[in-house]
Short mmCIF file of C-alpha atoms and ligand atoms in Angstrom, two decimals:
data_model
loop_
_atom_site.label_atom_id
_atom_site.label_comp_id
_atom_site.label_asym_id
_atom_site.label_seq_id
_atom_site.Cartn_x
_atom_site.Cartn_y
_atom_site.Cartn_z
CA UNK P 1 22.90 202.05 -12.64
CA UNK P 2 20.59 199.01 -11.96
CA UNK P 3 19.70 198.70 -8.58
CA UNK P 4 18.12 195.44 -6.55
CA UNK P 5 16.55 196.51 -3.95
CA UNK P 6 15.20 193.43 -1.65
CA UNK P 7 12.31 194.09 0.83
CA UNK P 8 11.85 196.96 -1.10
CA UNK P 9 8.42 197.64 -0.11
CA UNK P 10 8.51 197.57 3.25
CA UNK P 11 9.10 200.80 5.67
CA UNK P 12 12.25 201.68 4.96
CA UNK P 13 13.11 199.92 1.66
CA UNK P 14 9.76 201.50 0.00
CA UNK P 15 11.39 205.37 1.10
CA UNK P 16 14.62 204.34 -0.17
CA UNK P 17 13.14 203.22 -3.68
CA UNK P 18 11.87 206.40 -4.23
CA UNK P 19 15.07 208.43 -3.21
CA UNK P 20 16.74 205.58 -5.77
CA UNK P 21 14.18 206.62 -8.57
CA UNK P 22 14.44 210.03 -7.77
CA UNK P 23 18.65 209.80 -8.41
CA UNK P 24 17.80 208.11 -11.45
CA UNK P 25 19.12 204.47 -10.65
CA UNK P 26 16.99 201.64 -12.24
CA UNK P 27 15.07 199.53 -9.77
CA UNK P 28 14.40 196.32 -8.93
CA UNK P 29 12.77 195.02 -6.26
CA UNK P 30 11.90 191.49 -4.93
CA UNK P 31 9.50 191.31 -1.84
CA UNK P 32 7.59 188.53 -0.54
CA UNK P 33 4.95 190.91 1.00
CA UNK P 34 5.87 189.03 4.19
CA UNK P 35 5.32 192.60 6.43
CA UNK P 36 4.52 194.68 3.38
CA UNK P 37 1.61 195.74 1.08
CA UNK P 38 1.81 195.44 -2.58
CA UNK P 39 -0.31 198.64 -2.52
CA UNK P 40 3.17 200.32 -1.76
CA UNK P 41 4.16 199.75 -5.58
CA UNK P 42 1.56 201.89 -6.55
CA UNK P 43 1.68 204.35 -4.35
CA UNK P 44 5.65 204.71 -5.26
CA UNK P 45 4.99 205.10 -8.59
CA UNK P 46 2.50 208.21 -7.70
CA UNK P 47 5.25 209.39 -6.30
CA UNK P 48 7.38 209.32 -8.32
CA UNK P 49 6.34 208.72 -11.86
CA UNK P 50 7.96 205.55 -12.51
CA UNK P 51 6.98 201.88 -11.43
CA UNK P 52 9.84 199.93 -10.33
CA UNK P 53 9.80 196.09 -11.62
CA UNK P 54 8.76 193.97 -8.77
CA UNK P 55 8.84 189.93 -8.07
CA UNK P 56 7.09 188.72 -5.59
CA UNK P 57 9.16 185.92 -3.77
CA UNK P 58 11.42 185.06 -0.89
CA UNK P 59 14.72 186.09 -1.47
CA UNK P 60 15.50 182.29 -0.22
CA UNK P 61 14.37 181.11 -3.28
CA UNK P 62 17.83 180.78 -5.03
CA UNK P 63 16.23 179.52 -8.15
CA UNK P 64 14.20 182.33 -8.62
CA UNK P 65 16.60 184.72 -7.43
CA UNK P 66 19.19 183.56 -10.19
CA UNK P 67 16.51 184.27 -12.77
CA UNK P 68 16.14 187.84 -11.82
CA UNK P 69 19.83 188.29 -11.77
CA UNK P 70 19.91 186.34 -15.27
CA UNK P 71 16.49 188.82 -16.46
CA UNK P 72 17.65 191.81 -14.81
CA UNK P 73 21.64 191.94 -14.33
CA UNK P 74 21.90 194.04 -11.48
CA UNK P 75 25.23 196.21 -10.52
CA UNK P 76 24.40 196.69 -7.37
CA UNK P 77 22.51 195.38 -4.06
CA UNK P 78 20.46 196.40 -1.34
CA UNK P 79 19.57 193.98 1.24
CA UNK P 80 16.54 194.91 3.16
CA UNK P 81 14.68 192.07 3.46
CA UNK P 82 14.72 189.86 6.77
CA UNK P 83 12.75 189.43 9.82
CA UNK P 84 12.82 192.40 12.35
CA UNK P 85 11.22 192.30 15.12
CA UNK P 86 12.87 191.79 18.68
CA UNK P 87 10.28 190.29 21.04
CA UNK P 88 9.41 187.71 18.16
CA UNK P 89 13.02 187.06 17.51
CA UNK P 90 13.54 185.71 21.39
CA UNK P 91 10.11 182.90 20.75
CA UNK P 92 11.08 182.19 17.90
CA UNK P 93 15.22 181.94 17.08
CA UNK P 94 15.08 179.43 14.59
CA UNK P 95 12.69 181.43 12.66
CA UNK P 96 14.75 184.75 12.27
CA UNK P 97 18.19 182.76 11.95
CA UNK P 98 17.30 180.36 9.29
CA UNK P 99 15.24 183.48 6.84
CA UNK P 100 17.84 186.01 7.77
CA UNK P 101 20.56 183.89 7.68
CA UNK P 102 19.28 181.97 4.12
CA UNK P 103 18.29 184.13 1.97
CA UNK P 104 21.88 186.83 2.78
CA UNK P 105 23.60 183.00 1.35
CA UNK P 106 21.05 183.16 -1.45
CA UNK P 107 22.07 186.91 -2.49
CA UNK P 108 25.98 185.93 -1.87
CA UNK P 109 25.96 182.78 -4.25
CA UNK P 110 24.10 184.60 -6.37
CA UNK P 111 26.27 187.68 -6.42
CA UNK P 112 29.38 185.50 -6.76
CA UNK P 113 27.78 183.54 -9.63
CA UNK P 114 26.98 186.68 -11.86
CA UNK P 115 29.74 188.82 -10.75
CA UNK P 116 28.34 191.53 -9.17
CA UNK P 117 30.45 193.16 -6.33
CA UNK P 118 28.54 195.78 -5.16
CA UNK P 119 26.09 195.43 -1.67
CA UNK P 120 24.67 197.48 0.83
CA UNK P 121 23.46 195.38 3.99
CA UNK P 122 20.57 197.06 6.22
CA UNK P 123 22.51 196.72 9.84
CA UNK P 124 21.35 197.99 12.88
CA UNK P 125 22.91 200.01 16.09
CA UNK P 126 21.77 197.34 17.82
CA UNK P 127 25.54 195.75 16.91
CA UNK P 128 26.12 197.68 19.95
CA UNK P 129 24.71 195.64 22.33
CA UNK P 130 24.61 197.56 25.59
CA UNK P 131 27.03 200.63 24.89
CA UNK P 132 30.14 201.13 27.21
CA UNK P 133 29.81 205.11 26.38
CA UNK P 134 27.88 206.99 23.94
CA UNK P 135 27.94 208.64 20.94
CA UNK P 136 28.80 205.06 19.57
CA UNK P 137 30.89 205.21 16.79
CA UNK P 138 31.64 202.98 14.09
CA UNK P 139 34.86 201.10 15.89
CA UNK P 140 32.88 201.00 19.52
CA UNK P 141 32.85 197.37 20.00
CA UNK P 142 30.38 194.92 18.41
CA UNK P 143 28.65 192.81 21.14
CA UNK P 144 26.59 189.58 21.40
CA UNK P 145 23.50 191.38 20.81
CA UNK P 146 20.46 191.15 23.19
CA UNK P 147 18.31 189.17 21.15
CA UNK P 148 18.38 186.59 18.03
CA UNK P 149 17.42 189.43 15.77
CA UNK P 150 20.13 191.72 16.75
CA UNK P 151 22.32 188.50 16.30
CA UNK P 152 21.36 188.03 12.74
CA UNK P 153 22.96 191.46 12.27
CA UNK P 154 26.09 190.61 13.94
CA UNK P 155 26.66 187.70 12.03
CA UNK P 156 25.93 188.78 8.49
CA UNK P 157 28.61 191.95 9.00
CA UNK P 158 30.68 189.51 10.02
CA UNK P 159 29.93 186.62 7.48
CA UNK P 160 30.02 189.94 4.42
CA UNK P 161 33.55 191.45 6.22
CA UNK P 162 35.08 188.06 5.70
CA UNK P 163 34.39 187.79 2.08
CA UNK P 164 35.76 191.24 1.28
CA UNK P 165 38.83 190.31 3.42
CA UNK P 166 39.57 187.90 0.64
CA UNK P 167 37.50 189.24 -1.77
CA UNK P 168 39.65 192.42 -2.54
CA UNK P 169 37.19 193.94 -5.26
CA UNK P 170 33.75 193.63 -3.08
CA UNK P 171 32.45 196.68 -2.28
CA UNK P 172 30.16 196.40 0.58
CA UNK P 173 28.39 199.40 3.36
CA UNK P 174 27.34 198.07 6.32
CA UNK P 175 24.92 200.71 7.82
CA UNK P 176 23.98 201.05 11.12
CA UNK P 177 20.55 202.57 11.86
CA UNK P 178 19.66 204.36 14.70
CA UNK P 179 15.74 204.42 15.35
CA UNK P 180 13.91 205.08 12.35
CA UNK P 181 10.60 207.02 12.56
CA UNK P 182 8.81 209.40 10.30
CA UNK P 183 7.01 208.49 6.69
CA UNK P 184 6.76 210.26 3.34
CA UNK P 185 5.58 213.65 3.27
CA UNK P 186 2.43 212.43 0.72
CA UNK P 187 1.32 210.05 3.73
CA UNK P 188 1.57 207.09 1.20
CA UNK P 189 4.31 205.78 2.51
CA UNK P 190 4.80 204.62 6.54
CA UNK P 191 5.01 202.09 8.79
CA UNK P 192 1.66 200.75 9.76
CA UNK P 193 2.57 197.47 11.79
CA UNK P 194 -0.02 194.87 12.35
CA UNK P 195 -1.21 194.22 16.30
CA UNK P 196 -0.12 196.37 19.10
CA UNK P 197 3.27 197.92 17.95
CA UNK P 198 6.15 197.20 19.84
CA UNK P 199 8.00 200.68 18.54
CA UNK P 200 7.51 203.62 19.87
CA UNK P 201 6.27 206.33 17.41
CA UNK P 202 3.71 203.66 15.39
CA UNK P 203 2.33 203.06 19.06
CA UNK P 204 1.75 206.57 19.53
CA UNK P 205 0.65 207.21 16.00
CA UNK P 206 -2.01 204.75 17.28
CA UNK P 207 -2.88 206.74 20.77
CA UNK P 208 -2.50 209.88 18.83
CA UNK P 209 -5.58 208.49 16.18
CA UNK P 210 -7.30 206.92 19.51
CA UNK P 211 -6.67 203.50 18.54
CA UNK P 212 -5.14 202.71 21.84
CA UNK P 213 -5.55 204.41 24.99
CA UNK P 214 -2.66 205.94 26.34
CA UNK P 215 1.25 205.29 26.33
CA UNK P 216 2.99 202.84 28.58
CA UNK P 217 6.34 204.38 29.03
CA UNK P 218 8.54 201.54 30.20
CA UNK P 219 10.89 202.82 32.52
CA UNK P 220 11.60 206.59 34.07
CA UNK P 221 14.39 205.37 36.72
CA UNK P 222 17.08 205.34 34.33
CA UNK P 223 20.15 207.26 34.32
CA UNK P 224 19.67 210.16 32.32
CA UNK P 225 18.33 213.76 32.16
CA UNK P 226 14.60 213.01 32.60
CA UNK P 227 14.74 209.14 33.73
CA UNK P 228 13.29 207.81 30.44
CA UNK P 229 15.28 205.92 27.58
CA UNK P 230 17.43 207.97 25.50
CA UNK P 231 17.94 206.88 21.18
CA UNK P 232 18.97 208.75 18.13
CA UNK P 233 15.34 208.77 16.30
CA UNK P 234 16.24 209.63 12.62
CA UNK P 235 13.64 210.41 9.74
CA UNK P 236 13.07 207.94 7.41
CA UNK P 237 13.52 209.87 4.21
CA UNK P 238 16.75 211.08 5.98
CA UNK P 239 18.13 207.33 6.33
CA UNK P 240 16.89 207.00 2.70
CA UNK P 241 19.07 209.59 1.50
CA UNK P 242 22.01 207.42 3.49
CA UNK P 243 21.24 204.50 0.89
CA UNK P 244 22.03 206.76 -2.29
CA UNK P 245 25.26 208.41 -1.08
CA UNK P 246 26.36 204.66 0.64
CA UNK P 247 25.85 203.43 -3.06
CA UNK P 248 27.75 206.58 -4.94
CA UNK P 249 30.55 205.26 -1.92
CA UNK P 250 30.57 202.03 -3.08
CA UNK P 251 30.97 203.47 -7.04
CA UNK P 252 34.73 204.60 -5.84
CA UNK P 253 35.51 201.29 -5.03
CA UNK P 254 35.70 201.25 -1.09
CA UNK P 255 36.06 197.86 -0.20
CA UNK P 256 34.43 197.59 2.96
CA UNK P 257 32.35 200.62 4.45
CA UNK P 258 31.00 201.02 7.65
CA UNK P 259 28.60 203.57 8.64
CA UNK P 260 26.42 205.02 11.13
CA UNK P 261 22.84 206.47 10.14
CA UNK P 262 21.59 208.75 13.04
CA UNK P 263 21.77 211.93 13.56
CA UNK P 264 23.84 212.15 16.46
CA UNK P 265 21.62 213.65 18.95
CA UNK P 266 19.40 211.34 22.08
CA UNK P 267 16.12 212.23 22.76
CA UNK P 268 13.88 210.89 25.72
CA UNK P 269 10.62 209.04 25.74
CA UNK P 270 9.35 212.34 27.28
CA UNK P 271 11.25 214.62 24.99
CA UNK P 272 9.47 212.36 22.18
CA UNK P 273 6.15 212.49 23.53
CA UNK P 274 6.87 216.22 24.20
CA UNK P 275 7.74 216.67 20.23
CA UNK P 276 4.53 215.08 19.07
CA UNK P 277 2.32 216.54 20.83
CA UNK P 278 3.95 220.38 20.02
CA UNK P 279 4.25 218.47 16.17
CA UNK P 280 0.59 217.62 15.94
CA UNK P 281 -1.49 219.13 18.66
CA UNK P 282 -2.68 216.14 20.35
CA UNK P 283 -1.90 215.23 23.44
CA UNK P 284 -0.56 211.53 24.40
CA UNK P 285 -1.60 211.00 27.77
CA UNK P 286 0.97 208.12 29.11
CA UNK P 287 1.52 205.97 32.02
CA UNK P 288 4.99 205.24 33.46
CA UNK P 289 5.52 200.94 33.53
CA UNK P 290 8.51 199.00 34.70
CA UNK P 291 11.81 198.98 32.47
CA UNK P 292 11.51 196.52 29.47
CA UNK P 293 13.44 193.76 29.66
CA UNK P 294 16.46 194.33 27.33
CA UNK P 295 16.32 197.95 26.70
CA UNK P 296 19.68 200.03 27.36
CA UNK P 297 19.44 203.25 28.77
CA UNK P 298 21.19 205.04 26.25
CA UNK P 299 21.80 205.17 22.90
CA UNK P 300 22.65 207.86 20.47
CA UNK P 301 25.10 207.72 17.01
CA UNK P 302 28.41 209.49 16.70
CA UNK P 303 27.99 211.04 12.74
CA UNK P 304 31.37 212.26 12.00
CA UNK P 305 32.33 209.52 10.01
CA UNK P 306 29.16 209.24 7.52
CA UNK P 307 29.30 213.33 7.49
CA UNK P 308 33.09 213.39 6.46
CA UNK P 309 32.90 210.16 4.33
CA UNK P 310 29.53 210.33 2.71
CA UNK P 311 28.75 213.83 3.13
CA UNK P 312 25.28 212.43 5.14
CA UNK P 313 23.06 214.83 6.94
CA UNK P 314 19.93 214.96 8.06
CA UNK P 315 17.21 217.08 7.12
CA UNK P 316 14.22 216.66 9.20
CA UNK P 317 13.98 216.66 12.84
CA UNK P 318 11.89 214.89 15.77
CA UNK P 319 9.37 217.16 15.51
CA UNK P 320 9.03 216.49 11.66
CA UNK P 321 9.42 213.30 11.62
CA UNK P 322 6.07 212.86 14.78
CA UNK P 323 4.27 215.10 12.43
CA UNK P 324 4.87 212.90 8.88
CA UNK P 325 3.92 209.75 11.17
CA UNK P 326 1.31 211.04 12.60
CA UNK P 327 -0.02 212.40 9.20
CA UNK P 328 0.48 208.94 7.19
CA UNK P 329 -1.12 206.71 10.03
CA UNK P 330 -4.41 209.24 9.57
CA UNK P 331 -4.54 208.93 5.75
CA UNK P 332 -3.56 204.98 6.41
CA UNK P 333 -6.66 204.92 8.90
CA UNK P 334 -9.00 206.94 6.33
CA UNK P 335 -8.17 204.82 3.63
CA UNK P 336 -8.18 201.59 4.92
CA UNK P 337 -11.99 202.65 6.95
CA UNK P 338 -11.09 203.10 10.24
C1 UD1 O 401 14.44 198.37 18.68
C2 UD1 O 401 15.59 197.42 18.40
C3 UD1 O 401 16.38 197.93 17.22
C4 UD1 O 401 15.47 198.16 16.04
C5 UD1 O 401 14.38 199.14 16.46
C6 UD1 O 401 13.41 199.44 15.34
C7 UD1 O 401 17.13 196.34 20.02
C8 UD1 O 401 17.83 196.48 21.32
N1 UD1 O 401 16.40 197.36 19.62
O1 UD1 O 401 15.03 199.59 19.14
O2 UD1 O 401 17.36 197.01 16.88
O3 UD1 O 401 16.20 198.68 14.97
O4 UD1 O 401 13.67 198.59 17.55
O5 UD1 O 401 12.69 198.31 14.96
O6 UD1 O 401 17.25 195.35 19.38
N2 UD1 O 401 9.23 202.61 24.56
C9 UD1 O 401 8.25 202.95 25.46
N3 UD1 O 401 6.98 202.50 25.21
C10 UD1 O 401 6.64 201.78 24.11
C11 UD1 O 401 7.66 201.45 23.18
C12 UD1 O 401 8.96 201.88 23.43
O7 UD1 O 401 8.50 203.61 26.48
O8 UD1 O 401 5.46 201.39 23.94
C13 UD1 O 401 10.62 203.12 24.77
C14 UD1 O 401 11.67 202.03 24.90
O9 UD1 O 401 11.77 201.60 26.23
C15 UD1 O 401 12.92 202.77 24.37
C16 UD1 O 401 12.36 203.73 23.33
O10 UD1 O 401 10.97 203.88 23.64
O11 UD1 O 401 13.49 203.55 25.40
C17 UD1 O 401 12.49 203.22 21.91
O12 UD1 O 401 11.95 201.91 21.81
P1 UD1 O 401 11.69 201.20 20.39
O13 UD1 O 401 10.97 202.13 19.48
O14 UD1 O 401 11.06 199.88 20.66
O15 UD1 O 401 13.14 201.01 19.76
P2 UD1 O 401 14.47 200.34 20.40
O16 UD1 O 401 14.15 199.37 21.45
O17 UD1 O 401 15.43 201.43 20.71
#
């Protein structure tokens, strides 16, 4: 089965094309190398043995994107590519609306035009908005979310479950990650954000490598166990494994799918910090700072649904996935000089 993959070289979409190659789908992928490297393409295909065709362009572009689904006549979707980060999403709305918003139309007309009726949307718990009670599960409410980006989410599962109400042969997942962390076992693959990260793990990748100081943990008066924010942090290669059996779902002709990918279990900025250092050896030294604004205190995935429906489970662990990080952002530094 052909497989286009947008934003497929970026943190999580580069992980997923090589669990894709390595089930034997075809891929395709069109990036714009907005927040990616097209060093990743390389380093997938040393992976894996094969290198995926890639086009270089926004997925906006409806003209080009036509061609490729002209070229290539793909069966099936995954939409990765959009903007992503939170803080940036608040200064600048418009920004994150119109890209994530335009180029989700692009893939839709696009999809209706050449009759393919298969799609997997890259959602995010973030849906959520500030939970009412954890484990969240897949019919816990959907909220205004707390920023523009979360919004974009919010809208596009709503925009894609309106089309399959009609349109009775669309088969579309909607999956819901948790916090992904972790990076490919080679270190070739990670997430190595330009600037100060906002995200946890690559900010302590970066203390870790002694790139930045120490920690800032933002908050410890919150209500849980140890006082610090509690999330579901699930391995990347885990949530890339989500992508092949939401696609094999899809192949039974589901209609509409929603899932959660976590792995069902919180863990504290402490507990995290904890994990690394036992993972790796190093110690994170870390300040306590005031609560950021926006954060919820708590917020972990209920998996019974994606275990029963999708047979989904993950692999790896915290501990695993601070160690994979932490190994990738080393081989990242060493081979980019630092
Ligand atoms: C955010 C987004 C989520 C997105 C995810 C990954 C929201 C509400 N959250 O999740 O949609 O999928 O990023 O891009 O939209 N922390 C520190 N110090 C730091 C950084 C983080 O203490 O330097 C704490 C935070 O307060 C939080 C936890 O670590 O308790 C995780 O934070 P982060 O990695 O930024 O992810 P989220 O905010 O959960």
């Amino acid at each position: 089965m052909k497989v286009l993959v947008t934003g497929g070289l970026g943190f999580i979409g580069s992980h997923t094309v090589v669990k894709l190659i390595e089930n034997k789908f075809d891929v395709v992928i069109i990036d714009n190398l907005f927040n990616s490297k097209l060093v990743v393409l390389d380093r997938i295909e040393k992976i894996t043995g094969i290198r995926p065709v890639f086009y270089q362009f926004d997925v906006q572009n409806k003209e080009k994107l036509r061609e490729v689904f002209i070229k290539e006549k793909p069966e099936a979707i995954i939409h990765f590519a959009g903007y992503k980060a939170v803080g940036e999403s608040v200064a600048k709305p418009l920004m994150y609306y119109q890209n994530n918003l335009e180029s989700t139309f692009a893939l839709l007309d696009c999809m209706a035009e050449f009759n393919v009726k298969n799609l997997v949307f890259s959602s995010s718990a973030t849906v959520y908005g500030l939970p009412d009670k954890v484990p969240l599960t897949e019919d816990s409410p959907v909220k205004s979310a707390t920023s523009p980006y979360g919004e974009t989410k919010v809208m596009i599962e709503r925009i894609l479950t309106d089309i399959c109400a009609v349109n009775k042969d669309y088969n579309v997942a909607l999956l819901r990650y948790f916090n992904p962390i972790g990076a490919h076992k080679s270190g070739l693959l990670g997430e190595d954000p330009n600037g100060i990260p906002n995200n946890l793990l690559p900010y302590i990748n970066r203390v870790a490598t002694g790139q930045l100081k120490e920690l800032n943990v933002f908050g410890d008066d919150y209500d849980t166990p140890d006082g610090t924010g509690v999330r579901d942090y699930i391995h990347v290669v885990d949530l890339a494994e989500g992508h092949v059996l939401a696609l094999k779902k899809l192949a039974t002709n589901s209609g509409l799918v929603i899932y959660n990918l976590g792995t069902g279990k919180g863990t504290s900025v402490l507990e995290v910090v904890h994990a690394y250092e036992k993972a790796t050896g190093i110690k994170i030294p870390y300040i306590i700072k005031e609560r950021r604004p926006g954060d919820v205190p708590e917020n972990y995935a209920g998996t019974d649904k994606a275990r029963k429906e999708l047979g989904f489970k993950c692999k790896f662990n915290v501990e695993d996935a601070c160690l994979d990080g932490y190994n990738f952002q080393k081989a990242e530094n060493e081979r980019n000089g630092k």
